[in-house]
Coordinates of C-alpha atoms (C1' of nucleotides) in Angstrom, one line a residue:
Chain A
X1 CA 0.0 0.0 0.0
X2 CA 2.5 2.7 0.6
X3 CA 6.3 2.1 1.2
X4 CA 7.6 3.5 4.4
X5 CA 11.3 3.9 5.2
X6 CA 11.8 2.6 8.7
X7 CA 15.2 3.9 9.1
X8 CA 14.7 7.6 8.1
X9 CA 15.2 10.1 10.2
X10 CA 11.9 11.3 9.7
X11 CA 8.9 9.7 12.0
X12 CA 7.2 6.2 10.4
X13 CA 3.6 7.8 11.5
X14 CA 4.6 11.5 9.7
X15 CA 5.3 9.7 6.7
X16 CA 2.2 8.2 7.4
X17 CA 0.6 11.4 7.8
X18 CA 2.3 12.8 4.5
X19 CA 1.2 9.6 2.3
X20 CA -2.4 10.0 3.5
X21 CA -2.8 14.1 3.5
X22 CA -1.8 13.4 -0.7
X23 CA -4.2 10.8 -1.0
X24 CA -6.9 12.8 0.0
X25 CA -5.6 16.3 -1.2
X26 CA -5.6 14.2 -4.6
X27 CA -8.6 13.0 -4.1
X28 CA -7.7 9.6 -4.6
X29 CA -8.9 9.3 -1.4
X30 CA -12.9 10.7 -1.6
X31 CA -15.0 12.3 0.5
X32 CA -16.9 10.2 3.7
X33 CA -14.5 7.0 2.4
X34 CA -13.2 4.9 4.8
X35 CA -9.3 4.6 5.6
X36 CA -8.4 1.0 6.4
X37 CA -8.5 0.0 10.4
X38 CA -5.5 1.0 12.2
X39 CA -5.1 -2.6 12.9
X40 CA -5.1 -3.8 9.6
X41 CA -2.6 -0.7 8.2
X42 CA -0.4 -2.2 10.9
X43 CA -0.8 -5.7 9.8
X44 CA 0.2 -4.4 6.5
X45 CA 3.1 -2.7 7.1
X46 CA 4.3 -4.6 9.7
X47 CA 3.7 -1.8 12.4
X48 CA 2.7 -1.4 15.8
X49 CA -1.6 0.3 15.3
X50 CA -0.5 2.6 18.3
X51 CA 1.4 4.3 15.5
X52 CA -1.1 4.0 12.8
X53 CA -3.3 5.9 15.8
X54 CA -0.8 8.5 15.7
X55 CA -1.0 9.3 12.4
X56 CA -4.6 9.2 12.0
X57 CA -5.3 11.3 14.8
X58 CA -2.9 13.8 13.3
X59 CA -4.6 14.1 10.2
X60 CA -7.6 14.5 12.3
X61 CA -6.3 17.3 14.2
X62 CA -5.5 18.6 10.9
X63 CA -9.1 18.5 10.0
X64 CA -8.2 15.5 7.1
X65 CA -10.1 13.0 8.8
X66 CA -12.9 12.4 11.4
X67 CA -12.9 9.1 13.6
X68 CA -16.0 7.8 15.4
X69 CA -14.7 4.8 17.8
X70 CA -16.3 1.8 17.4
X71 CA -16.8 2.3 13.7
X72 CA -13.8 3.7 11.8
X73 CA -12.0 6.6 10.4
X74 CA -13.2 8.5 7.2
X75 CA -12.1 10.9 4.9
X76 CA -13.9 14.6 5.7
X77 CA -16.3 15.6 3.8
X78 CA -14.4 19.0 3.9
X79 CA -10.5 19.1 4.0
X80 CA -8.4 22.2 4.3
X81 CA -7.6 22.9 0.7
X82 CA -3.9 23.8 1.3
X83 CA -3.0 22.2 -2.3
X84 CA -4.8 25.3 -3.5
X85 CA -2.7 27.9 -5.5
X86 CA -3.8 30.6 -2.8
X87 CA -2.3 28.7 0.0
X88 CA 0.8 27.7 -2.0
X89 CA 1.5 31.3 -2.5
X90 CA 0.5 32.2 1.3
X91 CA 3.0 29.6 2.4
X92 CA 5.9 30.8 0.0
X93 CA 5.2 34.4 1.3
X94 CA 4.4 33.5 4.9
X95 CA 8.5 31.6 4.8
X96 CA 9.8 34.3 3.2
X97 CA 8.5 37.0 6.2
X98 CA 9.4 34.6 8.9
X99 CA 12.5 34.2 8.1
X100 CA 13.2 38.3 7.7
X101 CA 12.1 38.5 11.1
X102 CA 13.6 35.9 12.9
X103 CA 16.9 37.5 11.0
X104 CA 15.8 40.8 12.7
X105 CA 16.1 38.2 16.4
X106 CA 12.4 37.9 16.4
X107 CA 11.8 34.6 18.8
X108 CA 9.7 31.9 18.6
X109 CA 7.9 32.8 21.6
X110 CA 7.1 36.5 20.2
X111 CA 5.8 34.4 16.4
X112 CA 3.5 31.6 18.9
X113 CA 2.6 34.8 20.9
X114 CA 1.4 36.2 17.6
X115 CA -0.5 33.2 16.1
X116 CA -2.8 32.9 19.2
X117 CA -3.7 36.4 18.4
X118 CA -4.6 36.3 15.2
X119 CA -6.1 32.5 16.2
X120 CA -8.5 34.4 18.6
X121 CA -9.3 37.1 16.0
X122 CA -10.3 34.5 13.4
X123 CA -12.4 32.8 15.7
X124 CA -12.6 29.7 17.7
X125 CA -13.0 27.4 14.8
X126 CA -9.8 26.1 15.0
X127 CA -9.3 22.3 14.3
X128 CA -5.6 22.5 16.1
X129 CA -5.0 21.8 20.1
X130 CA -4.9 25.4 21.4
X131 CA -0.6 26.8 21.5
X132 CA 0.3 26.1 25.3
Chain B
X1 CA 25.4 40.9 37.5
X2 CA 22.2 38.7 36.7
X3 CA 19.8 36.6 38.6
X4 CA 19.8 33.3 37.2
X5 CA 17.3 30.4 37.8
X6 CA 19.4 27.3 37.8
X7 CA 16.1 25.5 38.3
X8 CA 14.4 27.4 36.0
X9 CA 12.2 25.0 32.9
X10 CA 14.4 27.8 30.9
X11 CA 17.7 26.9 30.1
X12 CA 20.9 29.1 31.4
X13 CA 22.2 30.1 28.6
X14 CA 19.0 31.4 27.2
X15 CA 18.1 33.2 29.9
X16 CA 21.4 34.9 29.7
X17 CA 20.9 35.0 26.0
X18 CA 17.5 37.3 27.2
X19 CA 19.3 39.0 29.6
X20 CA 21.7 40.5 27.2
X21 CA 19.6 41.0 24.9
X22 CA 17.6 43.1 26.8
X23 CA 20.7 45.1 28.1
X24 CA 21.8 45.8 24.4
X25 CA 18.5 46.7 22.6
X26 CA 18.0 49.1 25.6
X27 CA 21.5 50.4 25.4
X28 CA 22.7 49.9 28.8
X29 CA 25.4 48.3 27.1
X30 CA 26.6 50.1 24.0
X31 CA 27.9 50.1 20.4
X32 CA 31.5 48.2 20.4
X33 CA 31.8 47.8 24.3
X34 CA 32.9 45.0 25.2
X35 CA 31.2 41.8 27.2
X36 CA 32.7 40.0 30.3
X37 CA 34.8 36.6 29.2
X38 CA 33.2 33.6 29.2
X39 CA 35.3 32.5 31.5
X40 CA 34.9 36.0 34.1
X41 CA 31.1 35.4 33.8
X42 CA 31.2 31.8 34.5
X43 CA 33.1 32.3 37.8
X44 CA 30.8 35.1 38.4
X45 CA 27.7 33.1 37.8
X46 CA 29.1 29.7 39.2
X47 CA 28.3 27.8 35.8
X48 CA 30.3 26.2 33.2
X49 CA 32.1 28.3 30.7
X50 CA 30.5 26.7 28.0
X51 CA 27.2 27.9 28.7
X52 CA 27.9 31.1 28.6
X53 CA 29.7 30.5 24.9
X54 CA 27.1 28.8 23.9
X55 CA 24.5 32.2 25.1
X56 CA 27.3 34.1 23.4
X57 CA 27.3 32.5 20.4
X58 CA 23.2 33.0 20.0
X59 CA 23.6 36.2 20.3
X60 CA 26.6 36.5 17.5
X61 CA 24.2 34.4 15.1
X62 CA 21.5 36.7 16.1
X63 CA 23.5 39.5 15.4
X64 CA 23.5 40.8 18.6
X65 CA 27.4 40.9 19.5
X66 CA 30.4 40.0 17.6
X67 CA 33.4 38.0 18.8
X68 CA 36.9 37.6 18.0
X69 CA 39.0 34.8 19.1
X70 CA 41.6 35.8 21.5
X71 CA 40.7 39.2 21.8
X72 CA 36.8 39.1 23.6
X73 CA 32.9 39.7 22.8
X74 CA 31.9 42.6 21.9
X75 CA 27.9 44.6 21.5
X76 CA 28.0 44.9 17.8
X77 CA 27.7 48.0 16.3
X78 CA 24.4 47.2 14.4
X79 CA 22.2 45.3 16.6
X80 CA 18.3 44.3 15.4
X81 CA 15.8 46.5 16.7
X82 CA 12.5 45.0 16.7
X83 CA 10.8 48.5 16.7
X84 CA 12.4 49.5 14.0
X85 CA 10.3 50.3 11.1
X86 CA 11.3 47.4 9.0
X87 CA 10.1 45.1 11.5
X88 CA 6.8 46.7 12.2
X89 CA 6.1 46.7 8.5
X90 CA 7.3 42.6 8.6
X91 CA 4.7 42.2 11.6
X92 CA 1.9 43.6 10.2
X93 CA 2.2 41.8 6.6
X94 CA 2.7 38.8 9.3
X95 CA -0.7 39.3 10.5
X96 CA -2.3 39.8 7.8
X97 CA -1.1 36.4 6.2
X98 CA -1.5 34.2 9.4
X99 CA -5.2 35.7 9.1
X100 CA -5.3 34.8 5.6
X101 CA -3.8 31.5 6.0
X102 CA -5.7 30.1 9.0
X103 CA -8.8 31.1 7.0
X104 CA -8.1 28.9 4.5
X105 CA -8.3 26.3 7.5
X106 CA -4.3 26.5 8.5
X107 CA -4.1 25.1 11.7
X108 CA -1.9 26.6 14.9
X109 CA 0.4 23.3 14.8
X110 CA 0.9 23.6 11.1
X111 CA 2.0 27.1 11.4
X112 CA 4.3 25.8 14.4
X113 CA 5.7 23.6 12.1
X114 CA 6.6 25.6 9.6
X115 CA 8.2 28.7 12.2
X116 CA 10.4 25.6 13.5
X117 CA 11.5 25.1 9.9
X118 CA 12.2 28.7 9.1
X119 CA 14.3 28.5 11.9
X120 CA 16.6 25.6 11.4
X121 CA 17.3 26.6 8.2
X122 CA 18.1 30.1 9.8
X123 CA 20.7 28.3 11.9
X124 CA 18.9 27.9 14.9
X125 CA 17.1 31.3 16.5
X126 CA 15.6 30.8 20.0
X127 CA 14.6 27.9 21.5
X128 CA 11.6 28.2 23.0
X129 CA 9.8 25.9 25.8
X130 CA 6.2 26.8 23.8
X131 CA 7.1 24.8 20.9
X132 CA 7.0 21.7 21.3
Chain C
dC1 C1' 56.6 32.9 27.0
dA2 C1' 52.6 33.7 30.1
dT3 C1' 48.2 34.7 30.3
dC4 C1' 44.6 36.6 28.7
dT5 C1' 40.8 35.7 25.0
dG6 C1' 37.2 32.6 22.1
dT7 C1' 36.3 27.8 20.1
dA8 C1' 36.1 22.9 19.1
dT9 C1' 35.4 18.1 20.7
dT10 C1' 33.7 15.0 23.5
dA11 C1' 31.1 13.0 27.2
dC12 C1' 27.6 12.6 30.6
dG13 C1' 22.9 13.1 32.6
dA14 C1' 18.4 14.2 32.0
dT15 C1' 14.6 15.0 29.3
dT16 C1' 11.8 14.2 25.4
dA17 C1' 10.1 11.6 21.3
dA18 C1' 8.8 7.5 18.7
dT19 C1' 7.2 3.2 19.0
dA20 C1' 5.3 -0.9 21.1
dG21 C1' 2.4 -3.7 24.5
dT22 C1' -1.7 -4.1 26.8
dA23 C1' -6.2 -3.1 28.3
dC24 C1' -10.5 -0.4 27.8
dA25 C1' -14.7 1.3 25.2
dC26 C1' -17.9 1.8 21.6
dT27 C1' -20.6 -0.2 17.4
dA28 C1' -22.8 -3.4 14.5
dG29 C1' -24.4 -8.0 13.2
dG30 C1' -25.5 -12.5 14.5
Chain D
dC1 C1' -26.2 -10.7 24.9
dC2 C1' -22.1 -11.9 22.7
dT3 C1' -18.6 -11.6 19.4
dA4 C1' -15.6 -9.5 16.4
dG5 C1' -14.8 -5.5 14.4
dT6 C1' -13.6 -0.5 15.4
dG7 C1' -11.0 3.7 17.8
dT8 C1' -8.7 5.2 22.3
dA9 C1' -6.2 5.6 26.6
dC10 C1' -2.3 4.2 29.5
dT11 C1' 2.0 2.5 30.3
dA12 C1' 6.6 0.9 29.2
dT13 C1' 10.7 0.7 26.5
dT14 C1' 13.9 2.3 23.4
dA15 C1' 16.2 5.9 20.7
dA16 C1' 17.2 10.6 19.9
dT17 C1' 17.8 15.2 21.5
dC18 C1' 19.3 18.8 24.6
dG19 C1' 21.7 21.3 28.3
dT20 C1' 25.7 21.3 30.6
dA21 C1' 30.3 20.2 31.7
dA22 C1' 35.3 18.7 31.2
dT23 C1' 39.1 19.1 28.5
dA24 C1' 42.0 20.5 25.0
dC25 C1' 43.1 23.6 21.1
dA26 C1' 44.0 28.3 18.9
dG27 C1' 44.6 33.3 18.4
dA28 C1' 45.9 37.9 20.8
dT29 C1' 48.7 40.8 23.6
dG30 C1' 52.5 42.4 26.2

DNA sequence: CATCTGTATTACGATTAATAGTACACTAGG
DNA sequence: CCTAGTGTACTATTAATCGTAATACAGATG
């Protein structure tokens, strides 16, 4: 089904989490479809389903996927189109002003500071676990 | 010369990297003067010289202060000032794509993400006990 | 050469992160 | 009900990272 690098540095469930997000971005992946079990994805690729869990609840943080115990985990209906050429050009320009300020010693704390402002400006419809 | 929390969730050197901070954008300490030796200010504050190099050399990458080998640490000549117009124009543009982007459903963790991106490929601003 | 200075390397201890093992809880179909 | 599927919570173990320290190296100055 996918083929995930055990040895990389980077985490088996946030490849995980990148092989799905393109899936459904793609929309290989549609609306209201069900992802497999976590316990069969781990039977597949040899893995432990805590880390399957991970990943899953990840991409449902992320507002990818909803989960209802008991029965499974779907695709949403609505997914953050972050694929979109708006967002793409966001990112680019949001990069490019982060790094000018953290050249000019702005600190992490000041940028996480900031977020939550803007957060509670937007509204509280946020998908993400609030910044502690 | 400071008051350091040993027990502090905060690590030494980055309070000390606050500290000074604080001391040069508010011009207690000024243009080309120089900083106590790593050495002096370990003795002084009871802590491994290391640390303080390691506070030291934050502040160099930050721009803050400017070292030469055998000769001491000195407040550069040019240090960031985060009022300065440049970076309230950065802040604001900031705003207004963080708005932008969590609107299109960007979530607080994502953003997270990418400022701890931004800032390993800056070469390591700030570390921050927020970010997890 | 002696003694200041910063820096590089390495190691140790503690904390954190990723993964796994196990047990619990909910749902749907016999 | 009960069973076999589902997600989830808790705990443990292992690996990686981080802060700090010990030591040794390297340039500057007189």
């Amino acid at each position: 089904m996918f083929e995930l690098d055990i040895r990389s540095r980077k985490p088996i469930y946030e490849q995980l989490v990148d092989k799905l997000k393109e899936l459904i971005i793609s929309e290989v992946m549609k609306a209201d479809e069900q992802l497999p079990s976590v316990r069969v994805m781990a039977q597949q690729l040899t893995i432990n389903p805590n880390t399957i869990q991970k990943a899953y609840r990840e991409l449902e943080v992320q507002g990818y996927i909803y989960s209802i115990k008991g029965k499974g985990s779907f695709v949403s209906p609505d997914t953050p189109k972050q694929n979109s050429e708006k967002m793409k050009t966001i990112k680019t320009e949001l990069i490019k002003l982060l790094s000018e300020a953290m050249y000019l010693g702005i600190t992490s704390d000041q940028l996480v500071e900031i977020i939550k402002e803007v957060e509670s400006t937007i509204g509280g419809g946020s998908k993400s676990d609030s910044i502690q």
